[in-house]
Amino acid sequence: LKTMFAGWTPSLLAPLLLVALSITPVSSFLPSSVGCALLQSRHPAACSLSPLTSPGRDVFLAPSARQPAPGARSSGLVMLAKAKAKVKTGRVADNKEARFQYEIIDTYECGMKLVGTEVKSCRAGKINIKDGFARVDKDGSFKLYNCNIASHGETGLYFNHEEMRPRILLAHKKEIKEIEKACQARGHTVVPLKVYFNENGFLKCEVAVCRGKNLANKKDEIKGRDQARDAKRELKSAGY
């Protein structure tokens, strides 16, 4: 080594060592003391190397070639885990009146085609589906009408959405044909039951094909509900 680098100065050797370390992470052609002394003379930050023990000599790895410690997680996985933890799930709107006014025949889970400000308002719970209904239009699109999604408060009027505009519901073609056929029967309609975010963070709308109840059916339902509540109260008081 003394013969090879007799006329070389540290200022000339430092760039050569940096190039060698970037090509091959393991710089086994120089002892650790010589390499660090030359690098520290010109580039002190480049000598933040991690010594690894190997039989016979010291081996140094470049910072870009260091392996993560066992059990350590990469920053990308940590950010992905944090993003999933922040995803809001659960119900944001519920149509309880529909279950009282209508007899539920069949239910379907649909996606909703929304813009960004509408999704933000839904995450804040500013959506009302109490008076909403759905139908299949002549062009074959399945839309939700009379559903109010409030405008986003932190967005300007120009970039905001229309609160009462029809929203396209996303469903399979087979399901849309089944809904269209069921709605052709007399007294049948499609109403939204609830809007919620699933475990993947997507907004879903549960719609139901239903038939309107008459006054007698509503009274029977109220009577049965009261009887069930009284029976439950008596069982609880008896210690069951």
mmCIF file of C-alpha atoms in Angstrom:
data_model
loop_
_atom_site.group_PDB
_atom_site.id
_atom_site.type_symbol
_atom_site.label_atom_id
_atom_site.label_comp_id
_atom_site.label_asym_id
_atom_site.label_seq_id
_atom_site.Cartn_x
_atom_site.Cartn_y
_atom_site.Cartn_z
ATOM 1 C CA LEU A 1 0.000 0.000 0.000
ATOM 2 C CA LYS A 2 2.848 2.418 0.775
ATOM 3 C CA THR A 3 4.327 1.733 -2.673
ATOM 4 C CA MET A 4 0.971 2.156 -4.460
ATOM 5 C CA PHE A 5 -0.103 5.383 -2.744
ATOM 6 C CA ALA A 6 3.375 6.945 -2.165
ATOM 7 C CA GLY A 7 2.700 10.126 -4.191
ATOM 8 C CA TRP A 8 -0.999 10.375 -3.460
ATOM 9 C CA THR A 9 -2.377 13.035 -1.139
ATOM 10 C CA PRO A 10 -5.554 12.682 0.947
ATOM 11 C CA SER A 11 -7.334 15.201 -1.295
ATOM 12 C CA LEU A 12 -6.777 12.877 -4.293
ATOM 13 C CA LEU A 13 -7.572 9.652 -2.461
ATOM 14 C CA ALA A 14 -10.884 10.808 -0.908
ATOM 15 C CA PRO A 15 -12.898 11.022 -4.193
ATOM 16 C CA LEU A 16 -11.465 7.654 -5.262
ATOM 17 C CA LEU A 17 -12.601 6.032 -2.011
ATOM 18 C CA LEU A 18 -16.082 7.548 -2.332
ATOM 19 C CA VAL A 19 -16.472 6.136 -5.853
ATOM 20 C CA ALA A 20 -15.263 2.726 -4.677
ATOM 21 C CA LEU A 21 -17.671 2.701 -1.743
ATOM 22 C CA SER A 22 -20.608 3.629 -3.984
ATOM 23 C CA ILE A 23 -19.836 0.804 -6.445
ATOM 24 C CA THR A 24 -19.010 -1.921 -3.924
ATOM 25 C CA PRO A 25 -20.392 -1.487 -0.403
ATOM 26 C CA VAL A 26 -17.622 -3.532 1.139
ATOM 27 C CA SER A 27 -14.276 -1.729 0.898
ATOM 28 C CA SER A 28 -11.951 -4.575 1.701
ATOM 29 C CA PHE A 29 -8.969 -3.206 -0.202
ATOM 30 C CA LEU A 30 -8.014 -0.741 2.576
ATOM 31 C CA PRO A 31 -7.718 -1.147 6.342
ATOM 32 C CA SER A 32 -10.349 0.674 8.336
ATOM 33 C CA SER A 33 -7.938 3.142 9.950
ATOM 34 C CA VAL A 34 -6.492 4.326 6.604
ATOM 35 C CA GLY A 35 -9.893 4.596 4.954
ATOM 36 C CA CYS A 36 -11.470 6.594 7.770
ATOM 37 C CA ALA A 37 -8.447 8.902 8.116
ATOM 38 C CA LEU A 38 -8.525 9.748 4.412
ATOM 39 C CA LEU A 39 -12.280 10.251 4.321
ATOM 40 C CA GLN A 40 -12.370 12.374 7.458
ATOM 41 C CA SER A 41 -9.755 14.728 6.042
ATOM 42 C CA ARG A 42 -12.016 15.823 3.166
ATOM 43 C CA HIS A 43 -15.522 14.477 3.861
ATOM 44 C CA PRO A 44 -16.241 14.023 7.584
ATOM 45 C CA ALA A 45 -19.932 13.190 7.001
ATOM 46 C CA ALA A 46 -19.060 10.356 4.628
ATOM 47 C CA CYS A 47 -17.244 8.462 7.374
ATOM 48 C CA SER A 48 -20.356 7.663 9.401
ATOM 49 C CA LEU A 49 -19.827 3.993 8.667
ATOM 50 C CA SER A 50 -20.880 1.023 10.729
ATOM 51 C CA PRO A 51 -18.052 -1.396 11.584
ATOM 52 C CA LEU A 52 -18.922 -5.051 11.161
ATOM 53 C CA THR A 53 -16.698 -7.770 12.493
ATOM 54 C CA SER A 54 -15.413 -10.349 10.054
ATOM 55 C CA PRO A 55 -12.577 -12.880 10.346
ATOM 56 C CA GLY A 56 -9.204 -11.245 9.823
ATOM 57 C CA ARG A 57 -10.008 -7.576 9.193
ATOM 58 C CA ASP A 58 -12.444 -4.671 9.761
ATOM 59 C CA VAL A 59 -15.126 -4.275 7.113
ATOM 60 C CA PHE A 60 -17.055 -1.066 6.617
ATOM 61 C CA LEU A 61 -20.357 -0.638 4.785
ATOM 62 C CA ALA A 62 -21.497 2.535 3.050
ATOM 63 C CA PRO A 63 -24.579 4.182 4.590
ATOM 64 C CA SER A 64 -26.734 3.312 1.537
ATOM 65 C CA ALA A 65 -25.840 -0.393 1.845
ATOM 66 C CA ARG A 66 -26.602 -0.854 5.519
ATOM 67 C CA GLN A 67 -29.132 -3.555 6.359
ATOM 68 C CA PRO A 68 -31.996 -2.737 8.761
ATOM 69 C CA ALA A 69 -31.784 -4.206 12.202
ATOM 70 C CA PRO A 70 -33.736 -7.424 12.831
ATOM 71 C CA GLY A 71 -37.320 -6.561 13.649
ATOM 72 C CA ALA A 72 -37.000 -2.975 12.368
ATOM 73 C CA ARG A 73 -39.755 -1.815 9.988
ATOM 74 C CA SER A 74 -39.133 0.304 6.926
ATOM 75 C CA SER A 75 -40.506 3.828 6.833
ATOM 76 C CA GLY A 76 -42.871 2.954 3.968
ATOM 77 C CA LEU A 77 -44.559 0.184 5.945
ATOM 78 C CA VAL A 78 -44.851 2.426 8.997
ATOM 79 C CA MET A 79 -46.506 5.182 6.951
ATOM 80 C CA LEU A 80 -48.902 2.664 5.372
ATOM 81 C CA ALA A 81 -49.851 1.294 8.789
ATOM 82 C CA LYS A 82 -50.483 4.808 10.114
ATOM 83 C CA ALA A 83 -52.627 5.655 7.078
ATOM 84 C CA LYS A 84 -54.757 2.529 7.595
ATOM 85 C CA ALA A 85 -55.130 3.359 11.276
ATOM 86 C CA LYS A 86 -56.501 6.814 10.399
ATOM 87 C CA VAL A 87 -59.143 5.439 8.001
ATOM 88 C CA LYS A 88 -62.572 6.131 9.427
ATOM 89 C CA THR A 89 -64.939 3.181 9.288
ATOM 90 C CA GLY A 90 -68.519 2.797 10.396
ATOM 91 C CA ARG A 91 -71.957 4.235 9.714
ATOM 92 C CA VAL A 92 -72.303 7.904 8.764
ATOM 93 C CA ALA A 93 -76.034 7.995 7.921
ATOM 94 C CA ASP A 94 -79.002 5.806 8.853
ATOM 95 C CA ASN A 95 -82.564 5.789 7.544
ATOM 96 C CA LYS A 96 -84.518 4.416 10.506
ATOM 97 C CA GLU A 97 -87.805 5.775 9.180
ATOM 98 C CA ALA A 98 -87.598 3.527 6.119
ATOM 99 C CA ARG A 99 -87.766 0.344 8.212
ATOM 100 C CA PHE A 100 -90.969 1.595 9.823
ATOM 101 C CA GLN A 101 -92.655 2.911 6.690
ATOM 102 C CA TYR A 102 -91.692 0.054 4.342
ATOM 103 C CA GLU A 103 -91.515 -3.711 4.331
ATOM 104 C CA ILE A 104 -87.972 -4.734 3.359
ATOM 105 C CA ILE A 105 -87.910 -7.359 0.591
ATOM 106 C CA ASP A 106 -84.254 -7.466 -0.464
ATOM 107 C CA THR A 107 -81.100 -5.452 0.220
ATOM 108 C CA TYR A 108 -78.071 -4.609 -1.953
ATOM 109 C CA GLU A 109 -74.684 -3.045 -1.195
ATOM 110 C CA CYS A 110 -73.643 -0.408 -3.720
ATOM 111 C CA GLY A 111 -70.743 1.935 -4.184
ATOM 112 C CA MET A 112 -71.215 5.657 -4.712
ATOM 113 C CA LYS A 113 -69.633 7.828 -7.382
ATOM 114 C CA LEU A 114 -68.723 11.031 -5.532
ATOM 115 C CA VAL A 115 -66.337 13.966 -5.813
ATOM 116 C CA GLY A 116 -63.711 14.817 -3.218
ATOM 117 C CA THR A 117 -65.681 17.432 -1.281
ATOM 118 C CA GLU A 118 -68.639 15.044 -0.997
ATOM 119 C CA VAL A 119 -66.455 12.348 0.532
ATOM 120 C CA LYS A 120 -65.049 14.844 3.055
ATOM 121 C CA SER A 121 -68.553 15.915 4.052
ATOM 122 C CA CYS A 122 -69.595 12.277 4.433
ATOM 123 C CA ARG A 123 -66.626 11.615 6.706
ATOM 124 C CA ALA A 124 -67.855 14.505 8.849
ATOM 125 C CA GLY A 125 -71.353 12.933 8.949
ATOM 126 C CA LYS A 126 -73.011 15.725 6.941
ATOM 127 C CA ILE A 127 -75.270 13.511 4.838
ATOM 128 C CA ASN A 128 -79.038 13.003 5.005
ATOM 129 C CA ILE A 129 -80.747 10.065 3.255
ATOM 130 C CA LYS A 130 -84.101 10.225 5.061
ATOM 131 C CA ASP A 131 -86.032 11.409 1.981
ATOM 132 C CA GLY A 132 -83.866 9.632 -0.579
ATOM 133 C CA PHE A 133 -84.903 7.070 -3.167
ATOM 134 C CA ALA A 134 -83.185 5.234 -6.010
ATOM 135 C CA ARG A 135 -84.249 4.145 -9.463
ATOM 136 C CA VAL A 136 -82.879 2.790 -12.732
ATOM 137 C CA ASP A 137 -83.023 5.426 -15.473
ATOM 138 C CA LYS A 138 -83.747 4.814 -19.127
ATOM 139 C CA ASP A 139 -80.037 4.843 -19.968
ATOM 140 C CA GLY A 140 -79.448 1.944 -17.534
ATOM 141 C CA SER A 141 -77.711 3.992 -14.823
ATOM 142 C CA PHE A 142 -78.683 3.369 -11.202
ATOM 143 C CA LYS A 143 -78.964 6.701 -9.365
ATOM 144 C CA LEU A 144 -79.770 7.953 -5.881
ATOM 145 C CA TYR A 145 -82.084 10.980 -5.754
ATOM 146 C CA ASN A 146 -83.106 13.484 -3.078
ATOM 147 C CA CYS A 147 -80.015 12.757 -0.954
ATOM 148 C CA ASN A 148 -78.521 15.812 0.733
ATOM 149 C CA ILE A 149 -74.736 15.977 1.185
ATOM 150 C CA ALA A 150 -73.798 19.314 2.740
ATOM 151 C CA SER A 151 -71.128 21.424 1.088
ATOM 152 C CA HIS A 152 -67.623 21.246 2.514
ATOM 153 C CA GLY A 153 -67.031 24.182 4.839
ATOM 154 C CA GLU A 154 -63.302 24.587 4.126
ATOM 155 C CA THR A 155 -63.655 24.573 0.324
ATOM 156 C CA GLY A 156 -64.545 27.553 -1.825
ATOM 157 C CA LEU A 157 -67.891 27.830 -3.587
ATOM 158 C CA TYR A 158 -66.366 27.371 -7.049
ATOM 159 C CA PHE A 159 -64.799 24.000 -6.162
ATOM 160 C CA ASN A 160 -67.702 22.766 -4.026
ATOM 161 C CA HIS A 161 -70.408 20.329 -5.096
ATOM 162 C CA GLU A 162 -74.156 20.643 -5.569
ATOM 163 C CA GLU A 163 -75.840 19.371 -2.430
ATOM 164 C CA MET A 164 -78.961 17.741 -3.935
ATOM 165 C CA ARG A 165 -77.570 16.445 -7.226
ATOM 166 C CA PRO A 166 -78.333 12.822 -8.276
ATOM 167 C CA ARG A 167 -75.529 10.408 -7.342
ATOM 168 C CA ILE A 168 -74.667 7.339 -9.393
ATOM 169 C CA LEU A 169 -74.785 4.063 -7.456
ATOM 170 C CA LEU A 170 -72.288 1.388 -8.479
ATOM 171 C CA ALA A 171 -73.633 -2.162 -8.648
ATOM 172 C CA HIS A 172 -73.299 -5.264 -10.814
ATOM 173 C CA LYS A 173 -75.367 -5.428 -13.998
ATOM 174 C CA LYS A 174 -77.165 -8.491 -12.705
ATOM 175 C CA GLU A 175 -78.174 -6.677 -9.523
ATOM 176 C CA ILE A 176 -79.350 -3.609 -11.456
ATOM 177 C CA LYS A 177 -81.550 -5.800 -13.666
ATOM 178 C CA GLU A 178 -82.987 -7.522 -10.580
ATOM 179 C CA ILE A 179 -83.783 -4.151 -8.995
ATOM 180 C CA GLU A 180 -85.336 -2.825 -12.192
ATOM 181 C CA LYS A 181 -87.524 -5.919 -12.520
ATOM 182 C CA ALA A 182 -88.600 -5.764 -8.851
ATOM 183 C CA CYS A 183 -89.566 -2.098 -9.138
ATOM 184 C CA GLN A 184 -91.995 -2.860 -11.952
ATOM 185 C CA ALA A 185 -94.341 -4.518 -9.433
ATOM 186 C CA ARG A 186 -97.039 -2.308 -7.996
ATOM 187 C CA GLY A 187 -96.149 -0.518 -4.775
ATOM 188 C CA HIS A 188 -92.443 -1.413 -4.886
ATOM 189 C CA THR A 189 -89.636 1.145 -4.582
ATOM 190 C CA VAL A 190 -85.946 1.389 -3.706
ATOM 191 C CA VAL A 191 -84.830 3.399 -0.685
ATOM 192 C CA PRO A 192 -81.410 3.828 0.969
ATOM 193 C CA LEU A 193 -81.099 2.240 4.407
ATOM 194 C CA LYS A 194 -77.637 3.366 5.500
ATOM 195 C CA VAL A 195 -74.385 4.890 4.259
ATOM 196 C CA TYR A 196 -71.121 3.733 5.785
ATOM 197 C CA PHE A 197 -67.376 3.356 5.259
ATOM 198 C CA ASN A 198 -66.217 -0.253 5.037
ATOM 199 C CA GLU A 199 -62.970 -1.640 6.461
ATOM 200 C CA ASN A 200 -61.055 -0.557 3.329
ATOM 201 C CA GLY A 201 -62.195 3.062 3.669
ATOM 202 C CA PHE A 202 -64.640 3.006 0.726
ATOM 203 C CA LEU A 203 -68.041 4.659 1.017
ATOM 204 C CA LYS A 204 -70.922 2.208 0.566
ATOM 205 C CA CYS A 205 -74.683 2.629 0.418
ATOM 206 C CA GLU A 206 -77.076 -0.133 1.375
ATOM 207 C CA VAL A 207 -80.323 0.107 -0.597
ATOM 208 C CA ALA A 208 -83.441 -2.005 -0.225
ATOM 209 C CA VAL A 209 -86.250 -3.060 -2.519
ATOM 210 C CA CYS A 210 -89.291 -2.540 -0.330
ATOM 211 C CA ARG A 211 -93.049 -2.324 -0.299
ATOM 212 C CA GLY A 212 -95.094 0.272 1.556
ATOM 213 C CA LYS A 213 -96.934 -0.725 4.718
ATOM 214 C CA ASN A 214 -100.557 0.129 5.403
ATOM 215 C CA LEU A 215 -101.791 1.528 8.696
ATOM 216 C CA ALA A 216 -102.831 -1.876 10.075
ATOM 217 C CA ASN A 217 -99.369 -3.332 9.493
ATOM 218 C CA LYS A 218 -97.763 -0.389 11.257
ATOM 219 C CA LYS A 219 -100.051 -0.832 14.274
ATOM 220 C CA ASP A 220 -99.284 -4.553 14.417
ATOM 221 C CA GLU A 221 -95.585 -3.828 14.322
ATOM 222 C CA ILE A 222 -95.841 -1.300 17.148
ATOM 223 C CA LYS A 223 -97.926 -3.735 19.195
ATOM 224 C CA GLY A 224 -95.445 -6.586 18.680
ATOM 225 C CA ARG A 225 -92.535 -4.350 19.589
ATOM 226 C CA ASP A 226 -94.241 -3.264 22.814
ATOM 227 C CA GLN A 227 -95.033 -6.863 23.743
ATOM 228 C CA ALA A 228 -91.446 -7.941 23.152
ATOM 229 C CA ARG A 229 -90.167 -5.081 25.305
ATOM 230 C CA ASP A 230 -92.554 -5.959 28.138
ATOM 231 C CA ALA A 231 -91.576 -9.636 28.013
ATOM 232 C CA LYS A 232 -87.907 -8.721 28.146
ATOM 233 C CA ARG A 233 -88.498 -6.473 31.133
ATOM 234 C CA GLU A 234 -90.380 -9.218 33.026
ATOM 235 C CA LEU A 235 -87.644 -11.779 32.338
ATOM 236 C CA LYS A 236 -85.013 -9.352 33.562
ATOM 237 C CA SER A 237 -86.957 -8.614 36.765
ATOM 238 C CA ALA A 238 -87.356 -12.391 37.380
ATOM 239 C CA GLY A 239 -83.593 -12.837 37.184
ATOM 240 C CA TYR A 240 -83.370 -14.625 33.804
#
